[in-house]
mmCIF file of C-alpha atoms in Angstrom:
data_model
loop_
_atom_site.group_PDB
_atom_site.id
_atom_site.type_symbol
_atom_site.label_atom_id
_atom_site.label_comp_id
_atom_site.label_asym_id
_atom_site.label_seq_id
_atom_site.Cartn_x
_atom_site.Cartn_y
_atom_site.Cartn_z
ATOM 1 C CA MET A 7 5.099 -20.158 -19.113
ATOM 2 C CA ASN A 8 1.029 -19.601 -19.341
ATOM 3 C CA ASN A 9 0.903 -20.029 -15.557
ATOM 4 C CA MET A 10 3.210 -17.624 -14.612
ATOM 5 C CA PHE A 11 0.581 -14.849 -13.494
ATOM 6 C CA ASN A 12 -1.963 -17.440 -12.245
ATOM 7 C CA LEU A 13 -3.179 -16.304 -8.931
ATOM 8 C CA ASP A 14 -6.366 -18.485 -9.042
ATOM 9 C CA GLY A 15 -7.147 -19.712 -5.342
ATOM 10 C CA LYS A 16 -5.022 -17.602 -3.609
ATOM 11 C CA VAL A 17 -6.257 -15.605 -0.260
ATOM 12 C CA ALA A 18 -5.132 -12.103 -0.054
ATOM 13 C CA LEU A 19 -5.728 -9.407 2.632
ATOM 14 C CA ILE A 20 -5.612 -5.761 1.955
ATOM 15 C CA THR A 21 -5.071 -3.459 4.658
ATOM 16 C CA GLY A 22 -6.735 -0.060 3.844
ATOM 17 C CA GLY A 23 -8.744 -1.922 1.266
ATOM 18 C CA ALA A 24 -11.953 0.179 1.622
ATOM 19 C CA GLY A 25 -9.592 3.284 -0.016
ATOM 20 C CA VAL A 26 -9.363 4.041 -3.345
ATOM 21 C CA LEU A 27 -6.103 2.445 -4.341
ATOM 22 C CA GLY A 28 -6.738 -0.319 -1.840
ATOM 23 C CA GLY A 29 -10.156 -1.054 -3.231
ATOM 24 C CA GLN A 30 -8.770 -1.153 -6.926
ATOM 25 C CA MET A 31 -6.106 -3.383 -5.940
ATOM 26 C CA GLY A 32 -8.855 -5.851 -4.311
ATOM 27 C CA GLU A 33 -10.865 -5.764 -7.525
ATOM 28 C CA VAL A 34 -8.019 -6.606 -9.785
ATOM 29 C CA LEU A 35 -6.935 -9.348 -7.491
ATOM 30 C CA ALA A 36 -10.465 -10.682 -7.454
ATOM 31 C CA ALA A 37 -10.390 -10.763 -11.233
ATOM 32 C CA PHE A 38 -7.508 -13.266 -11.407
ATOM 33 C CA GLY A 39 -9.190 -15.622 -8.971
ATOM 34 C CA VAL A 40 -7.920 -14.254 -5.361
ATOM 35 C CA ASN A 41 -10.064 -14.544 -2.651
ATOM 36 C CA VAL A 42 -9.575 -10.749 -1.028
ATOM 37 C CA GLY A 43 -9.928 -9.827 2.453
ATOM 38 C CA ILE A 44 -10.989 -5.882 2.495
ATOM 39 C CA MET A 45 -9.760 -4.747 5.679
ATOM 40 C CA GLY A 46 -11.432 -1.452 6.964
ATOM 41 C CA LEU A 47 -11.856 0.409 10.272
ATOM 42 C CA SER A 48 -15.660 -0.580 10.098
ATOM 43 C CA MET A 49 -17.507 -3.312 8.345
ATOM 44 C CA SER A 50 -19.881 -0.978 6.703
ATOM 45 C CA GLU A 51 -16.676 0.673 4.777
ATOM 46 C CA ALA A 52 -15.240 -2.566 4.099
ATOM 47 C CA ASP A 53 -18.630 -4.046 2.778
ATOM 48 C CA LEU A 54 -18.648 -1.118 -0.012
ATOM 49 C CA VAL A 55 -15.784 -2.672 -1.676
ATOM 50 C CA THR A 56 -16.761 -6.330 -0.936
ATOM 51 C CA ASN A 57 -20.222 -6.235 -2.446
ATOM 52 C CA LYS A 58 -18.790 -4.630 -5.324
ATOM 53 C CA ILE A 59 -16.345 -7.061 -5.994
ATOM 54 C CA VAL A 60 -18.960 -10.166 -5.436
ATOM 55 C CA ALA A 61 -21.587 -8.345 -7.623
ATOM 56 C CA ASN A 62 -18.752 -8.711 -10.526
ATOM 57 C CA GLY A 63 -18.596 -12.214 -9.944
ATOM 58 C CA GLY A 64 -15.386 -12.320 -7.608
ATOM 59 C CA LYS A 65 -14.748 -13.712 -4.347
ATOM 60 C CA ALA A 66 -14.236 -11.206 -1.317
ATOM 61 C CA PHE A 67 -15.053 -10.862 2.372
ATOM 62 C CA SER A 68 -15.004 -7.950 4.844
ATOM 63 C CA VAL A 69 -13.089 -7.681 7.930
ATOM 64 C CA VAL A 70 -12.462 -5.184 10.539
ATOM 65 C CA ALA A 71 -9.031 -4.565 12.209
ATOM 66 C CA ASN A 72 -6.878 -1.739 13.473
ATOM 67 C CA VAL A 73 -3.259 -1.386 11.741
ATOM 68 C CA LEU A 74 -2.123 0.448 14.783
ATOM 69 C CA ASP A 75 -3.562 -2.287 17.337
ATOM 70 C CA LYS A 76 -1.803 -5.418 17.428
ATOM 71 C CA ASP A 77 -4.264 -7.432 19.160
ATOM 72 C CA SER A 78 -6.923 -6.747 16.813
ATOM 73 C CA LEU A 79 -4.750 -7.954 14.003
ATOM 74 C CA GLU A 80 -3.752 -11.162 15.828
ATOM 75 C CA ILE A 81 -7.454 -11.912 16.528
ATOM 76 C CA LEU A 82 -7.940 -11.094 12.596
ATOM 77 C CA ARG A 83 -4.958 -13.495 11.683
ATOM 78 C CA ASP A 84 -6.355 -16.321 13.789
ATOM 79 C CA GLU A 85 -9.846 -16.158 12.170
ATOM 80 C CA ILE A 86 -8.439 -16.145 8.608
ATOM 81 C CA ILE A 87 -6.672 -18.988 9.317
ATOM 82 C CA GLU A 88 -9.314 -20.889 10.940
ATOM 83 C CA LYS A 89 -11.843 -20.018 8.272
ATOM 84 C CA TYR A 90 -9.819 -20.013 5.063
ATOM 85 C CA GLY A 91 -6.539 -22.140 6.134
ATOM 86 C CA LYS A 92 -3.793 -20.075 4.684
ATOM 87 C CA LEU A 93 -3.124 -16.418 3.544
ATOM 88 C CA ASP A 94 -0.931 -15.954 0.268
ATOM 89 C CA ILE A 95 -0.711 -12.209 0.039
ATOM 90 C CA LEU A 96 -0.798 -9.304 2.400
ATOM 91 C CA ILE A 97 -1.002 -5.910 0.873
ATOM 92 C CA ASN A 98 -0.278 -2.937 3.376
ATOM 93 C CA ALA A 99 -2.435 -0.378 1.582
ATOM 94 C CA ALA A 100 -3.125 1.798 4.725
ATOM 95 C CA GLY A 101 -1.544 5.059 4.980
ATOM 96 C CA GLY A 102 -2.239 8.801 4.481
ATOM 97 C CA ASN A 103 -1.223 12.279 5.566
ATOM 98 C CA MET A 104 -2.802 15.141 8.097
ATOM 99 C CA PRO A 105 -2.565 19.059 7.602
ATOM 100 C CA GLY A 106 -0.664 19.143 10.914
ATOM 101 C CA ALA A 107 2.304 17.207 9.527
ATOM 102 C CA THR A 108 2.421 19.441 6.325
ATOM 103 C CA ILE A 109 3.853 22.813 5.866
ATOM 104 C CA ALA A 110 1.506 25.326 4.488
ATOM 105 C CA PRO A 111 3.425 28.034 2.146
ATOM 106 C CA ASP A 112 2.903 30.728 4.862
ATOM 107 C CA LYS A 113 4.455 28.471 7.389
ATOM 108 C CA ALA A 114 7.782 26.905 8.257
ATOM 109 C CA ILE A 115 9.283 23.704 9.904
ATOM 110 C CA TYR A 116 8.882 25.068 13.412
ATOM 111 C CA ASP A 117 4.773 25.470 12.762
ATOM 112 C CA MET A 118 4.488 21.733 12.287
ATOM 113 C CA LEU A 119 2.203 20.196 14.951
ATOM 114 C CA THR A 120 4.246 17.435 16.611
ATOM 115 C CA ASP A 121 0.954 15.027 17.302
ATOM 116 C CA ASP A 122 -0.176 15.335 13.868
ATOM 117 C CA LEU A 123 3.460 14.154 12.739
ATOM 118 C CA GLN A 124 3.328 11.453 15.335
ATOM 119 C CA LYS A 125 0.157 10.188 13.902
ATOM 120 C CA VAL A 126 1.149 10.392 10.224
ATOM 121 C CA LEU A 127 4.727 8.334 11.127
ATOM 122 C CA ASN A 128 2.576 5.760 13.095
ATOM 123 C CA LEU A 129 -0.131 5.485 10.257
ATOM 124 C CA ASN A 130 2.441 4.813 7.427
ATOM 125 C CA ILE A 131 5.163 3.256 8.878
ATOM 126 C CA ILE A 132 3.913 1.242 12.174
ATOM 127 C CA GLY A 133 0.837 0.653 10.342
ATOM 128 C CA THR A 134 3.109 -1.063 7.906
ATOM 129 C CA MET A 135 5.210 -2.876 10.296
ATOM 130 C CA LEU A 136 2.664 -4.179 12.595
ATOM 131 C CA PRO A 137 0.601 -6.169 10.032
ATOM 132 C CA SER A 138 3.790 -7.344 8.493
ATOM 133 C CA GLN A 139 5.082 -8.784 12.155
ATOM 134 C CA VAL A 140 1.770 -10.306 12.695
ATOM 135 C CA PHE A 141 0.859 -11.930 9.402
ATOM 136 C CA SER A 142 4.398 -12.853 8.299
ATOM 137 C CA GLU A 143 3.996 -15.564 11.171
ATOM 138 C CA ILE A 144 1.696 -17.341 8.807
ATOM 139 C CA PHE A 145 4.134 -17.161 5.988
ATOM 140 C CA ALA A 146 7.042 -18.497 8.336
ATOM 141 C CA LYS A 147 4.917 -21.466 8.922
ATOM 142 C CA GLN A 148 3.798 -22.028 5.233
ATOM 143 C CA LYS A 149 7.361 -21.416 3.920
ATOM 144 C CA GLN A 150 5.749 -19.122 1.396
ATOM 145 C CA GLY A 151 3.793 -15.758 1.123
ATOM 146 C CA ILE A 152 3.848 -12.393 -0.559
ATOM 147 C CA ILE A 153 4.001 -8.917 1.300
ATOM 148 C CA ILE A 154 3.547 -5.687 -0.745
ATOM 149 C CA ASN A 155 3.874 -2.534 0.861
ATOM 150 C CA ILE A 156 2.782 0.813 -0.504
ATOM 151 C CA SER A 157 5.596 3.596 -0.694
ATOM 152 C CA SER A 158 5.524 6.708 -2.731
ATOM 153 C CA ALA A 159 7.123 8.800 -5.254
ATOM 154 C CA SER A 160 8.169 11.012 -2.131
ATOM 155 C CA ALA A 161 10.254 8.253 -0.477
ATOM 156 C CA THR A 162 12.809 9.005 -2.789
ATOM 157 C CA ARG A 163 12.434 12.425 -3.951
ATOM 158 C CA PRO A 164 11.314 14.461 -0.924
ATOM 159 C CA LEU A 165 8.459 16.843 -1.671
ATOM 160 C CA THR A 166 8.151 20.355 -0.216
ATOM 161 C CA ARG A 167 5.642 20.857 2.575
ATOM 162 C CA VAL A 168 4.687 17.023 2.965
ATOM 163 C CA VAL A 169 7.354 16.181 5.714
ATOM 164 C CA GLY A 170 5.906 13.874 7.700
ATOM 165 C CA TYR A 171 4.540 11.791 4.807
ATOM 166 C CA SER A 172 8.009 11.864 2.888
ATOM 167 C CA ALA A 173 9.906 10.636 5.773
ATOM 168 C CA SER A 174 7.210 7.871 6.911
ATOM 169 C CA LYS A 175 7.493 6.529 3.274
ATOM 170 C CA ALA A 176 11.296 6.636 3.034
ATOM 171 C CA ALA A 177 11.102 4.376 6.230
ATOM 172 C CA VAL A 178 8.549 2.363 4.208
ATOM 173 C CA ASP A 179 11.101 1.686 1.604
ATOM 174 C CA ASN A 180 13.810 0.836 4.127
ATOM 175 C CA PHE A 181 11.741 -1.372 6.044
ATOM 176 C CA THR A 182 10.632 -3.174 2.949
ATOM 177 C CA LYS A 183 14.154 -3.977 2.009
ATOM 178 C CA TRP A 184 14.929 -5.003 5.784
ATOM 179 C CA MET A 185 11.715 -7.272 5.640
ATOM 180 C CA ALA A 186 12.872 -8.924 2.402
ATOM 181 C CA VAL A 187 16.223 -10.125 3.784
ATOM 182 C CA GLU A 188 14.707 -11.472 7.211
ATOM 183 C CA MET A 189 11.937 -13.662 5.797
ATOM 184 C CA ALA A 190 13.974 -14.994 2.919
ATOM 185 C CA SER A 191 17.243 -15.782 4.947
ATOM 186 C CA LYS A 192 15.397 -17.102 7.633
ATOM 187 C CA PHE A 193 12.520 -18.764 5.982
ATOM 188 C CA GLY A 194 12.959 -19.175 2.476
ATOM 189 C CA GLU A 195 12.794 -18.288 -1.010
ATOM 190 C CA GLY A 196 8.890 -18.578 -1.023
ATOM 191 C CA ILE A 197 8.496 -15.646 1.136
ATOM 192 C CA ARG A 198 8.993 -12.301 -0.773
ATOM 193 C CA VAL A 199 8.584 -8.650 0.108
ATOM 194 C CA ASN A 200 8.168 -5.641 -2.428
ATOM 195 C CA ALA A 201 6.766 -2.050 -2.609
ATOM 196 C CA ILE A 202 4.902 -0.090 -5.015
ATOM 197 C CA ALA A 203 5.738 3.568 -5.093
ATOM 198 C CA PRO A 204 2.888 5.417 -6.943
ATOM 199 C CA GLY A 205 3.352 8.781 -8.263
ATOM 200 C CA PHE A 206 0.667 11.247 -8.225
ATOM 201 C CA PHE A 207 -2.960 9.676 -7.960
ATOM 202 C CA ILE A 208 -5.958 11.969 -7.421
ATOM 203 C CA GLY A 209 -7.502 11.144 -3.967
ATOM 204 C CA GLU A 210 -9.817 12.734 -1.334
ATOM 205 C CA GLN A 211 -6.654 13.683 0.598
ATOM 206 C CA ASN A 212 -4.893 15.459 -2.221
ATOM 207 C CA ARG A 213 -7.624 16.605 -4.524
ATOM 208 C CA ALA A 214 -8.026 20.249 -3.354
ATOM 209 C CA LEU A 215 -3.974 20.549 -3.354
ATOM 210 C CA LEU A 216 -3.736 19.445 -6.892
ATOM 211 C CA LEU A 217 -7.145 20.413 -8.358
ATOM 212 C CA ASN A 218 -9.488 23.533 -8.352
ATOM 213 C CA PRO A 219 -13.057 22.983 -7.764
ATOM 214 C CA ASP A 220 -13.874 23.509 -11.286
ATOM 215 C CA GLY A 221 -11.279 20.523 -12.356
ATOM 216 C CA SER A 222 -8.508 22.852 -13.429
ATOM 217 C CA LEU A 223 -5.119 22.567 -11.942
ATOM 218 C CA THR A 224 -3.867 24.362 -8.939
ATOM 219 C CA PRO A 225 -0.247 25.921 -8.995
ATOM 220 C CA ARG A 226 0.773 22.818 -7.073
ATOM 221 C CA GLY A 227 -0.619 20.489 -9.895
ATOM 222 C CA GLU A 228 0.931 22.537 -12.731
ATOM 223 C CA LYS A 229 4.313 21.977 -11.148
ATOM 224 C CA ILE A 230 3.955 18.481 -10.372
ATOM 225 C CA LEU A 231 2.491 17.519 -14.049
ATOM 226 C CA SER A 232 5.432 19.894 -15.363
ATOM 227 C CA GLN A 233 7.729 17.624 -13.810
ATOM 228 C CA THR A 234 6.029 14.163 -14.738
ATOM 229 C CA PRO A 235 7.097 13.204 -18.432
ATOM 230 C CA MET A 236 3.894 11.431 -19.050
ATOM 231 C CA GLY A 237 2.174 14.614 -18.506
ATOM 232 C CA ARG A 238 -0.892 13.481 -16.497
ATOM 233 C CA PHE A 239 -1.843 12.126 -12.951
ATOM 234 C CA GLY A 240 -2.112 8.422 -12.189
ATOM 235 C CA ILE A 241 -5.252 6.506 -12.183
ATOM 236 C CA PRO A 242 -5.720 3.429 -10.068
ATOM 237 C CA GLU A 243 -5.584 1.001 -12.809
ATOM 238 C CA ASP A 244 -2.315 2.117 -13.470
ATOM 239 C CA LEU A 245 -1.132 -0.083 -10.468
ATOM 240 C CA SER A 246 -2.799 -3.133 -11.780
ATOM 241 C CA GLY A 247 -0.022 -4.699 -14.012
ATOM 242 C CA THR A 248 2.467 -4.023 -11.222
ATOM 243 C CA LEU A 249 0.435 -5.717 -8.737
ATOM 244 C CA ILE A 250 -0.245 -8.858 -10.541
ATOM 245 C CA TRP A 251 3.456 -9.126 -11.494
ATOM 246 C CA LEU A 252 4.557 -8.763 -7.773
ATOM 247 C CA CYS A 253 2.074 -11.119 -6.569
ATOM 248 C CA SER A 254 2.803 -13.824 -9.061
ATOM 249 C CA ASP A 255 5.771 -16.150 -10.147
ATOM 250 C CA ALA A 256 6.350 -13.825 -12.813
ATOM 251 C CA SER A 257 8.571 -12.124 -10.076
ATOM 252 C CA LYS A 258 9.624 -15.136 -8.123
ATOM 253 C CA PHE A 259 13.163 -14.178 -8.028
ATOM 254 C CA VAL A 260 12.511 -10.444 -7.098
ATOM 255 C CA THR A 261 12.563 -9.270 -3.396
ATOM 256 C CA GLY A 262 13.308 -5.879 -1.474
ATOM 257 C CA ILE A 263 12.276 -3.457 -4.322
ATOM 258 C CA SER A 264 10.419 -0.752 -4.676
ATOM 259 C CA VAL A 265 8.541 0.021 -7.977
ATOM 260 C CA ASN A 266 7.849 3.297 -9.317
ATOM 261 C CA VAL A 267 4.320 3.837 -11.176
ATOM 262 C CA ASP A 268 4.851 7.591 -11.487
ATOM 263 C CA GLY A 269 4.771 8.528 -14.972
ATOM 264 C CA GLY A 270 8.240 9.200 -14.766
ATOM 265 C CA PHE A 271 8.246 11.778 -11.787
ATOM 266 C CA GLY A 272 11.154 10.073 -10.041
ATOM 267 C CA VAL A 273 13.466 10.469 -12.784
ATOM 268 C CA SER A 274 12.624 13.640 -14.109
ATOM 269 C CA SER A 275 15.292 16.484 -14.533
ATOM 270 C CA ILE A 276 12.860 18.829 -16.078
#
């Protein structure tokens, strides 16, 4: 029972590991004894997180690959196996939104930019599917492995304006369920696929949408908090407990679910 949350000696890879949420996940896993691969589009951005983890006594390594480039992912997969001999955890934290795939208050659906919509769909769903496809080959051979996708509160409760982001995160939820069945039924119970669905966390992409320059709430921010029973935005540390639970044997009979970490936003009827 005491070893239920033990992750010591595991090897993890975090796509989007240089981002705010991905970086925090890397720090948490490292604190539990995981050797964490921080994946970025450049070595310099990955090193910012890796160096912080190492400075705090953890194990981490920086890698470069593009979640939309299968060849670069396959090269990285082979390098990880050659150097570390295994991969235990894949966290698909890469994702995001673009203004052109968002409907501004003075615009309508017919004003949306098709190219930006396609980029958002690619980044969030293809950028989750391709790493899962490539690195699941390791898990299939090992007969064990953990995949954690990053969904969103907007996947099941579509938000006004962010049409591309909401649609792509709904697709992540669907893919998580599909992949869970695919891996467990073909390769055994040691491979589990789940998702974490954060609510509203302040990041560089949404800061101006939720907060004014002086830190006060925008009308959008006020509306969101009015429908969040806990009355605040999330902070990266709020994801830590759910992350460790899903990565460890504490959830060894759990697969195919998406866990809301949203302060109650998804069940609010305010």
